[in-house]
């Protein structure tokens, strides 16, 4: 859904329903790598020079012409984050770096996120658009960007690593019951848990509070035996279990027939161990996404 731009007030509104949770989409607006991947319209690329995702923080980025007809184009812009409420609302200022009077003026951009049965309705309102840019062009650009955003959150994992934790977020194009089964059925877990990095053998898996699991992972150089206990389990909502180091929480959310998975591994001893686990979990979740998307859950 897109509202008609209003030339008199130099304002436009664009919206799109995206198959992902409000939190996942909010994060894609504030992650520099993801923002650079989806924000530029077709024919352009972007570089985020800096981005401080806090109220009062600033950002600066540049669009570059990528297509032949705009090969010489380069435009920088930036502003201040005025309001940040995760999964609900982002408000920021935006101003072009240009000597042209028709490009002058500070815009205000307001983005809202509303959960729907199909995912999240993302609405962008851009005010005080410079005279050099027809509001209809701004509207067209934002619609193209939101389309790219939808594709990105559907196909890419978001990763956050600290000195002691790893969080992987992934929207999976499969029903929540299939994704839940992939985590709790030992035969299914073996199919994706080691990705292409490790062979996995599940000896035991009791996905219930107090239940245990026993896993052997092998690569070309070593064998790893891992045992743990499920601390908390709510069917199709979350799993919490110990690991040989730290503990793991996996959250599941139904989003319009798809599933958002958030895996958090906490209480890791240092940054090196966190980054090692980040690589493994990212690879595993990507293999999971492919497995369930292709209908490879046994019995389907």
mmCIF file of C-alpha atoms in Angstrom:
data_model
loop_
_atom_site.group_PDB
_atom_site.id
_atom_site.type_symbol
_atom_site.label_atom_id
_atom_site.label_comp_id
_atom_site.label_asym_id
_atom_site.label_seq_id
_atom_site.Cartn_x
_atom_site.Cartn_y
_atom_site.Cartn_z
ATOM 1 C CA UNK A 1 0.000 0.000 0.000
ATOM 2 C CA UNK A 2 1.309 3.428 -0.950
ATOM 3 C CA UNK A 3 -0.241 6.829 -0.286
ATOM 4 C CA UNK A 4 -0.029 9.445 -2.999
ATOM 5 C CA UNK A 5 2.809 11.921 -2.440
ATOM 6 C CA UNK A 6 1.783 15.484 -1.681
ATOM 7 C CA UNK A 7 3.707 18.079 -3.659
ATOM 8 C CA UNK A 8 2.296 21.045 -1.730
ATOM 9 C CA UNK A 9 3.798 19.900 1.567
ATOM 10 C CA UNK A 10 6.782 18.128 -0.026
ATOM 11 C CA UNK A 11 5.760 14.951 1.807
ATOM 12 C CA UNK A 12 5.349 11.344 0.782
ATOM 13 C CA UNK A 13 4.244 8.124 2.486
ATOM 14 C CA UNK A 14 5.079 4.598 1.378
ATOM 15 C CA UNK A 15 4.271 1.296 3.066
ATOM 16 C CA UNK A 16 4.771 -2.401 2.522
ATOM 17 C CA UNK A 17 3.939 -5.606 4.375
ATOM 18 C CA UNK A 18 7.095 -7.658 4.879
ATOM 19 C CA UNK A 19 7.218 -11.274 6.033
ATOM 20 C CA UNK A 20 9.355 -10.764 9.142
ATOM 21 C CA UNK A 21 8.861 -9.594 12.700
ATOM 22 C CA UNK A 22 8.878 -5.878 13.622
ATOM 23 C CA UNK A 23 12.099 -6.368 15.579
ATOM 24 C CA UNK A 24 13.912 -8.038 12.699
ATOM 25 C CA UNK A 25 12.971 -5.268 10.269
ATOM 26 C CA UNK A 26 13.795 -2.528 12.780
ATOM 27 C CA UNK A 27 17.281 -4.014 13.138
ATOM 28 C CA UNK A 28 17.777 -3.937 9.357
ATOM 29 C CA UNK A 29 17.305 -0.146 9.451
ATOM 30 C CA UNK A 30 20.093 0.266 12.017
ATOM 31 C CA UNK A 31 22.644 -2.364 10.984
ATOM 32 C CA UNK A 32 25.175 -0.585 8.723
ATOM 33 C CA UNK A 33 25.848 -3.569 6.461
ATOM 34 C CA UNK A 34 22.205 -4.419 6.016
ATOM 35 C CA UNK A 35 21.179 -0.792 5.508
ATOM 36 C CA UNK A 36 23.781 -0.422 2.742
ATOM 37 C CA UNK A 37 22.486 -3.601 1.116
ATOM 38 C CA UNK A 38 18.791 -2.698 0.841
ATOM 39 C CA UNK A 39 18.382 1.112 0.977
ATOM 40 C CA UNK A 40 19.871 2.186 -2.390
ATOM 41 C CA UNK A 41 17.369 2.027 -5.255
ATOM 42 C CA UNK A 42 18.081 -0.070 -8.374
ATOM 43 C CA UNK A 43 21.191 1.110 -10.219
ATOM 44 C CA UNK A 44 22.896 2.435 -7.084
ATOM 45 C CA UNK A 45 25.105 1.148 -4.270
ATOM 46 C CA UNK A 46 25.663 2.605 -0.824
ATOM 47 C CA UNK A 47 28.388 3.032 1.770
ATOM 48 C CA UNK A 48 27.633 3.730 5.417
ATOM 49 C CA UNK A 49 30.460 5.869 6.794
ATOM 50 C CA UNK A 50 29.216 5.816 10.370
ATOM 51 C CA UNK A 51 26.013 5.020 12.213
ATOM 52 C CA UNK A 52 25.285 5.494 15.927
ATOM 53 C CA UNK A 53 21.969 3.710 16.661
ATOM 54 C CA UNK A 54 21.033 5.688 19.767
ATOM 55 C CA UNK A 55 18.761 8.669 20.258
ATOM 56 C CA UNK A 56 20.892 11.703 19.491
ATOM 57 C CA UNK A 57 23.355 9.578 17.525
ATOM 58 C CA UNK A 58 24.325 10.516 13.990
ATOM 59 C CA UNK A 59 24.735 8.701 10.705
ATOM 60 C CA UNK A 60 26.318 9.497 7.356
ATOM 61 C CA UNK A 61 26.222 7.530 4.117
ATOM 62 C CA UNK A 62 26.758 7.917 0.373
ATOM 63 C CA UNK A 63 24.900 6.629 -2.675
ATOM 64 C CA UNK A 64 26.996 5.830 -5.764
ATOM 65 C CA UNK A 65 25.774 5.318 -9.309
ATOM 66 C CA UNK A 66 26.279 1.700 -10.317
ATOM 67 C CA UNK A 67 24.375 1.520 -13.593
ATOM 68 C CA UNK A 68 26.032 2.910 -16.720
ATOM 69 C CA UNK A 69 23.632 5.834 -17.088
ATOM 70 C CA UNK A 70 24.402 7.071 -13.538
ATOM 71 C CA UNK A 71 28.045 5.982 -13.323
ATOM 72 C CA UNK A 72 29.255 9.431 -12.242
ATOM 73 C CA UNK A 73 26.600 9.936 -9.561
ATOM 74 C CA UNK A 74 27.707 10.381 -5.949
ATOM 75 C CA UNK A 75 25.556 11.878 -3.200
ATOM 76 C CA UNK A 76 26.247 11.935 0.527
ATOM 77 C CA UNK A 77 23.658 12.605 3.213
ATOM 78 C CA UNK A 78 23.239 12.239 6.940
ATOM 79 C CA UNK A 79 21.354 13.260 10.021
ATOM 80 C CA UNK A 80 20.431 12.541 13.632
ATOM 81 C CA UNK A 81 18.335 9.783 15.197
ATOM 82 C CA UNK A 82 15.569 11.584 17.081
ATOM 83 C CA UNK A 83 13.528 8.633 18.341
ATOM 84 C CA UNK A 84 14.273 4.915 18.492
ATOM 85 C CA UNK A 85 11.779 2.377 19.864
ATOM 86 C CA UNK A 86 12.739 -1.144 18.802
ATOM 87 C CA UNK A 87 10.105 -2.849 16.714
ATOM 88 C CA UNK A 88 7.828 0.190 16.891
ATOM 89 C CA UNK A 89 9.210 3.439 15.509
ATOM 90 C CA UNK A 90 12.262 5.234 14.121
ATOM 91 C CA UNK A 91 12.432 9.012 13.599
ATOM 92 C CA UNK A 92 15.498 10.678 12.131
ATOM 93 C CA UNK A 93 16.527 13.803 10.261
ATOM 94 C CA UNK A 94 18.052 13.609 6.802
ATOM 95 C CA UNK A 95 19.940 16.267 4.846
ATOM 96 C CA UNK A 96 21.854 16.119 1.558
ATOM 97 C CA UNK A 97 25.414 17.413 1.322
ATOM 98 C CA UNK A 98 25.011 19.694 -1.680
ATOM 99 C CA UNK A 99 25.708 23.264 -2.785
ATOM 100 C CA UNK A 100 22.556 23.333 -4.895
ATOM 101 C CA UNK A 101 19.832 25.492 -3.278
ATOM 102 C CA UNK A 102 17.148 23.142 -4.592
ATOM 103 C CA UNK A 103 18.703 20.280 -2.584
ATOM 104 C CA UNK A 104 18.767 22.258 0.667
ATOM 105 C CA UNK A 105 16.641 21.607 3.703
ATOM 106 C CA UNK A 106 16.381 19.135 6.550
ATOM 107 C CA UNK A 107 13.924 16.302 6.036
ATOM 108 C CA UNK A 108 12.224 14.323 8.776
ATOM 109 C CA UNK A 109 11.734 10.607 8.199
ATOM 110 C CA UNK A 110 9.364 8.578 10.383
ATOM 111 C CA UNK A 111 9.209 4.788 10.097
ATOM 112 C CA UNK A 112 6.607 2.737 11.942
ATOM 113 C CA UNK A 113 6.363 -1.034 12.314
ATOM 114 C CA UNK A 114 3.013 -2.740 12.899
ATOM 115 C CA UNK A 115 2.623 -6.494 13.303
ATOM 116 C CA UNK A 116 -0.008 -8.062 11.026
ATOM 117 C CA UNK A 117 -1.155 -11.609 10.273
ATOM 118 C CA UNK A 118 1.116 -11.546 7.189
ATOM 119 C CA UNK A 119 4.213 -10.170 8.932
ATOM 120 C CA UNK A 120 4.933 -6.471 9.533
ATOM 121 C CA UNK A 121 3.540 -3.392 7.851
ATOM 122 C CA UNK A 122 6.396 -0.924 7.438
ATOM 123 C CA UNK A 123 5.325 2.671 6.803
ATOM 124 C CA UNK A 124 7.746 5.430 5.820
ATOM 125 C CA UNK A 125 6.751 9.095 5.960
ATOM 126 C CA UNK A 126 9.251 11.590 4.542
ATOM 127 C CA UNK A 127 8.624 15.304 5.135
ATOM 128 C CA UNK A 128 10.160 18.488 3.693
ATOM 129 C CA UNK A 129 11.554 16.811 0.582
ATOM 130 C CA UNK A 130 13.911 19.225 -1.272
ATOM 131 C CA UNK A 131 12.526 21.101 -4.275
ATOM 132 C CA UNK A 132 14.884 19.271 -6.657
ATOM 133 C CA UNK A 133 13.238 15.913 -5.860
ATOM 134 C CA UNK A 134 9.602 15.380 -6.884
ATOM 135 C CA UNK A 135 7.758 13.646 -4.028
ATOM 136 C CA UNK A 136 6.616 11.042 -6.559
ATOM 137 C CA UNK A 137 10.283 10.172 -7.224
ATOM 138 C CA UNK A 138 10.934 9.861 -3.490
ATOM 139 C CA UNK A 139 7.897 7.612 -3.245
ATOM 140 C CA UNK A 140 9.147 5.417 -6.086
ATOM 141 C CA UNK A 141 12.579 5.181 -4.503
ATOM 142 C CA UNK A 142 11.248 4.165 -1.102
ATOM 143 C CA UNK A 143 8.970 1.542 -2.635
ATOM 144 C CA UNK A 144 11.956 0.004 -4.420
ATOM 145 C CA UNK A 145 13.990 0.112 -1.207
ATOM 146 C CA UNK A 146 11.231 -1.555 0.826
ATOM 147 C CA UNK A 147 11.006 -4.282 -1.788
ATOM 148 C CA UNK A 148 14.752 -4.862 -1.413
ATOM 149 C CA UNK A 149 14.372 -4.860 2.365
ATOM 150 C CA UNK A 150 11.737 -7.583 2.111
ATOM 151 C CA UNK A 151 14.046 -9.731 0.012
ATOM 152 C CA UNK A 152 16.972 -9.194 2.376
ATOM 153 C CA UNK A 153 15.195 -10.227 5.581
ATOM 154 C CA UNK A 154 13.751 -13.252 3.786
ATOM 155 C CA UNK A 155 17.132 -14.581 2.660
ATOM 156 C CA UNK A 156 19.782 -13.293 5.083
ATOM 157 C CA UNK A 157 20.691 -13.978 8.690
ATOM 158 C CA UNK A 158 21.422 -11.103 11.015
ATOM 159 C CA UNK A 159 24.399 -11.658 13.330
ATOM 160 C CA UNK A 160 25.377 -9.843 16.520
ATOM 161 C CA UNK A 161 28.510 -10.864 18.424
ATOM 162 C CA UNK A 162 29.804 -9.500 21.726
ATOM 163 C CA UNK A 163 32.727 -10.647 23.877
ATOM 164 C CA UNK A 164 30.494 -13.221 25.587
ATOM 165 C CA UNK A 165 27.494 -13.867 23.332
ATOM 166 C CA UNK A 166 26.249 -14.597 19.834
ATOM 167 C CA UNK A 167 22.789 -13.805 18.442
ATOM 168 C CA UNK A 168 21.591 -15.032 15.051
ATOM 169 C CA UNK A 169 18.239 -13.894 13.633
ATOM 170 C CA UNK A 170 16.762 -15.590 10.580
ATOM 171 C CA UNK A 171 13.380 -15.420 8.890
ATOM 172 C CA UNK A 172 12.632 -18.865 7.457
ATOM 173 C CA UNK A 173 10.112 -19.449 4.695
ATOM 174 C CA UNK A 174 8.446 -22.447 6.339
ATOM 175 C CA UNK A 175 5.648 -23.028 8.880
ATOM 176 C CA UNK A 176 6.554 -22.874 12.547
ATOM 177 C CA UNK A 177 5.613 -26.529 13.089
ATOM 178 C CA UNK A 178 8.218 -27.628 10.528
ATOM 179 C CA UNK A 179 10.923 -25.436 12.039
ATOM 180 C CA UNK A 180 10.096 -26.645 15.543
ATOM 181 C CA UNK A 181 10.298 -30.260 14.353
ATOM 182 C CA UNK A 182 13.691 -29.574 12.786
ATOM 183 C CA UNK A 183 15.019 -28.603 16.238
ATOM 184 C CA UNK A 184 13.302 -31.267 18.346
ATOM 185 C CA UNK A 185 13.262 -34.424 16.187
ATOM 186 C CA UNK A 186 16.693 -36.108 16.380
ATOM 187 C CA UNK A 187 16.454 -37.436 12.825
ATOM 188 C CA UNK A 188 15.714 -33.976 11.472
ATOM 189 C CA UNK A 189 18.321 -32.261 13.636
ATOM 190 C CA UNK A 190 21.038 -34.488 12.180
ATOM 191 C CA UNK A 191 20.163 -33.286 8.684
ATOM 192 C CA UNK A 192 21.193 -29.660 9.220
ATOM 193 C CA UNK A 193 22.883 -29.120 12.608
ATOM 194 C CA UNK A 194 26.448 -29.511 11.366
ATOM 195 C CA UNK A 195 25.823 -27.684 8.059
ATOM 196 C CA UNK A 196 28.642 -28.578 5.669
ATOM 197 C CA UNK A 197 31.281 -28.176 8.370
ATOM 198 C CA UNK A 198 30.623 -31.218 10.560
ATOM 199 C CA UNK A 199 29.038 -34.656 10.516
ATOM 200 C CA UNK A 200 26.490 -34.958 13.311
ATOM 201 C CA UNK A 201 25.173 -37.986 15.189
ATOM 202 C CA UNK A 202 22.367 -37.543 17.724
ATOM 203 C CA UNK A 203 22.483 -40.180 20.466
ATOM 204 C CA UNK A 204 19.675 -38.776 22.604
ATOM 205 C CA UNK A 205 17.341 -35.777 22.515
ATOM 206 C CA UNK A 206 14.489 -35.177 24.965
ATOM 207 C CA UNK A 207 13.121 -31.709 24.241
ATOM 208 C CA UNK A 208 11.335 -31.167 27.558
ATOM 209 C CA UNK A 209 12.291 -29.376 30.785
ATOM 210 C CA UNK A 210 14.921 -31.490 32.499
ATOM 211 C CA UNK A 211 15.437 -33.586 29.364
ATOM 212 C CA UNK A 212 18.916 -34.270 28.057
ATOM 213 C CA UNK A 213 20.697 -34.451 24.737
ATOM 214 C CA UNK A 214 23.874 -36.146 23.571
ATOM 215 C CA UNK A 215 25.556 -35.274 20.287
ATOM 216 C CA UNK A 216 28.763 -36.238 18.510
ATOM 217 C CA UNK A 217 30.189 -33.853 15.921
ATOM 218 C CA UNK A 218 33.060 -34.834 13.614
ATOM 219 C CA UNK A 219 35.243 -33.079 11.118
ATOM 220 C CA UNK A 220 38.306 -34.337 9.260
ATOM 221 C CA UNK A 221 40.575 -33.692 12.222
ATOM 222 C CA UNK A 222 38.634 -34.292 15.426
ATOM 223 C CA UNK A 223 35.533 -35.614 17.158
ATOM 224 C CA UNK A 224 33.503 -33.629 19.685
ATOM 225 C CA UNK A 225 31.075 -35.137 22.205
ATOM 226 C CA UNK A 226 28.547 -32.645 23.556
ATOM 227 C CA UNK A 227 25.980 -33.274 26.280
ATOM 228 C CA UNK A 228 23.465 -30.877 27.729
ATOM 229 C CA UNK A 229 20.162 -30.361 29.482
ATOM 230 C CA UNK A 230 16.985 -28.577 28.433
ATOM 231 C CA UNK A 231 16.293 -25.930 31.069
ATOM 232 C CA UNK A 232 13.007 -24.649 29.647
ATOM 233 C CA UNK A 233 10.775 -25.639 26.744
ATOM 234 C CA UNK A 234 7.518 -24.116 25.501
ATOM 235 C CA UNK A 235 6.366 -25.845 22.321
ATOM 236 C CA UNK A 236 6.707 -23.645 19.215
ATOM 237 C CA UNK A 237 7.820 -20.704 21.373
ATOM 238 C CA UNK A 238 11.299 -21.336 22.765
ATOM 239 C CA UNK A 239 13.958 -23.826 23.837
ATOM 240 C CA UNK A 240 16.648 -23.148 26.452
ATOM 241 C CA UNK A 241 19.483 -25.624 26.923
ATOM 242 C CA UNK A 242 22.994 -25.844 28.296
ATOM 243 C CA UNK A 243 26.003 -26.316 26.019
ATOM 244 C CA UNK A 244 29.524 -27.451 26.785
ATOM 245 C CA UNK A 245 30.191 -23.767 27.287
ATOM 246 C CA UNK A 246 27.439 -21.272 28.128
ATOM 247 C CA UNK A 247 23.779 -21.819 27.339
ATOM 248 C CA UNK A 248 21.583 -21.455 24.246
ATOM 249 C CA UNK A 249 18.110 -19.935 23.837
ATOM 250 C CA UNK A 250 16.155 -20.456 20.616
ATOM 251 C CA UNK A 251 12.975 -18.401 20.110
ATOM 252 C CA UNK A 252 10.341 -19.092 17.448
ATOM 253 C CA UNK A 253 7.721 -16.656 16.115
ATOM 254 C CA UNK A 254 5.025 -17.355 13.525
ATOM 255 C CA UNK A 255 4.972 -14.582 10.925
ATOM 256 C CA UNK A 256 2.341 -15.095 8.266
ATOM 257 C CA UNK A 257 3.135 -18.725 7.520
ATOM 258 C CA UNK A 258 6.887 -18.224 7.924
ATOM 259 C CA UNK A 259 8.984 -18.430 11.064
ATOM 260 C CA UNK A 260 11.440 -16.079 12.680
ATOM 261 C CA UNK A 261 14.153 -17.880 14.618
ATOM 262 C CA UNK A 262 16.346 -16.036 17.118
ATOM 263 C CA UNK A 263 19.229 -18.097 18.517
ATOM 264 C CA UNK A 264 21.218 -16.587 21.371
ATOM 265 C CA UNK A 265 24.310 -18.266 22.835
ATOM 266 C CA UNK A 266 25.360 -16.571 26.075
ATOM 267 C CA UNK A 267 27.998 -16.836 28.827
ATOM 268 C CA UNK A 268 30.858 -17.553 26.424
ATOM 269 C CA UNK A 269 34.336 -17.047 27.903
ATOM 270 C CA UNK A 270 35.832 -14.580 25.415
ATOM 271 C CA UNK A 271 35.578 -12.953 22.002
ATOM 272 C CA UNK A 272 37.523 -15.669 20.201
ATOM 273 C CA UNK A 273 35.162 -18.398 21.392
ATOM 274 C CA UNK A 274 32.160 -16.187 20.562
ATOM 275 C CA UNK A 275 33.366 -15.681 16.994
ATOM 276 C CA UNK A 276 34.020 -19.397 16.554
ATOM 277 C CA UNK A 277 30.488 -20.202 17.650
ATOM 278 C CA UNK A 278 29.082 -17.393 15.494
ATOM 279 C CA UNK A 279 30.542 -19.019 12.381
ATOM 280 C CA UNK A 280 29.103 -22.404 13.281
ATOM 281 C CA UNK A 281 25.649 -21.161 14.243
ATOM 282 C CA UNK A 282 25.349 -18.975 11.133
ATOM 283 C CA UNK A 283 26.221 -21.913 8.876
ATOM 284 C CA UNK A 284 23.819 -24.216 10.709
ATOM 285 C CA UNK A 285 20.875 -21.800 10.582
ATOM 286 C CA UNK A 286 21.413 -21.181 6.859
ATOM 287 C CA UNK A 287 21.381 -24.956 6.253
ATOM 288 C CA UNK A 288 18.224 -25.216 8.351
ATOM 289 C CA UNK A 289 16.546 -22.496 6.257
ATOM 290 C CA UNK A 290 17.345 -24.326 3.027
ATOM 291 C CA UNK A 291 16.259 -27.697 4.402
ATOM 292 C CA UNK A 292 12.820 -26.649 5.612
ATOM 293 C CA UNK A 293 12.191 -24.234 2.721
ATOM 294 C CA UNK A 294 12.737 -27.056 0.245
ATOM 295 C CA UNK A 295 10.292 -29.280 2.103
ATOM 296 C CA UNK A 296 12.975 -31.758 3.113
ATOM 297 C CA UNK A 297 11.483 -32.460 6.526
ATOM 298 C CA UNK A 298 10.798 -36.183 6.494
ATOM 299 C CA UNK A 299 7.155 -37.043 6.239
ATOM 300 C CA UNK A 300 6.292 -34.050 4.035
#
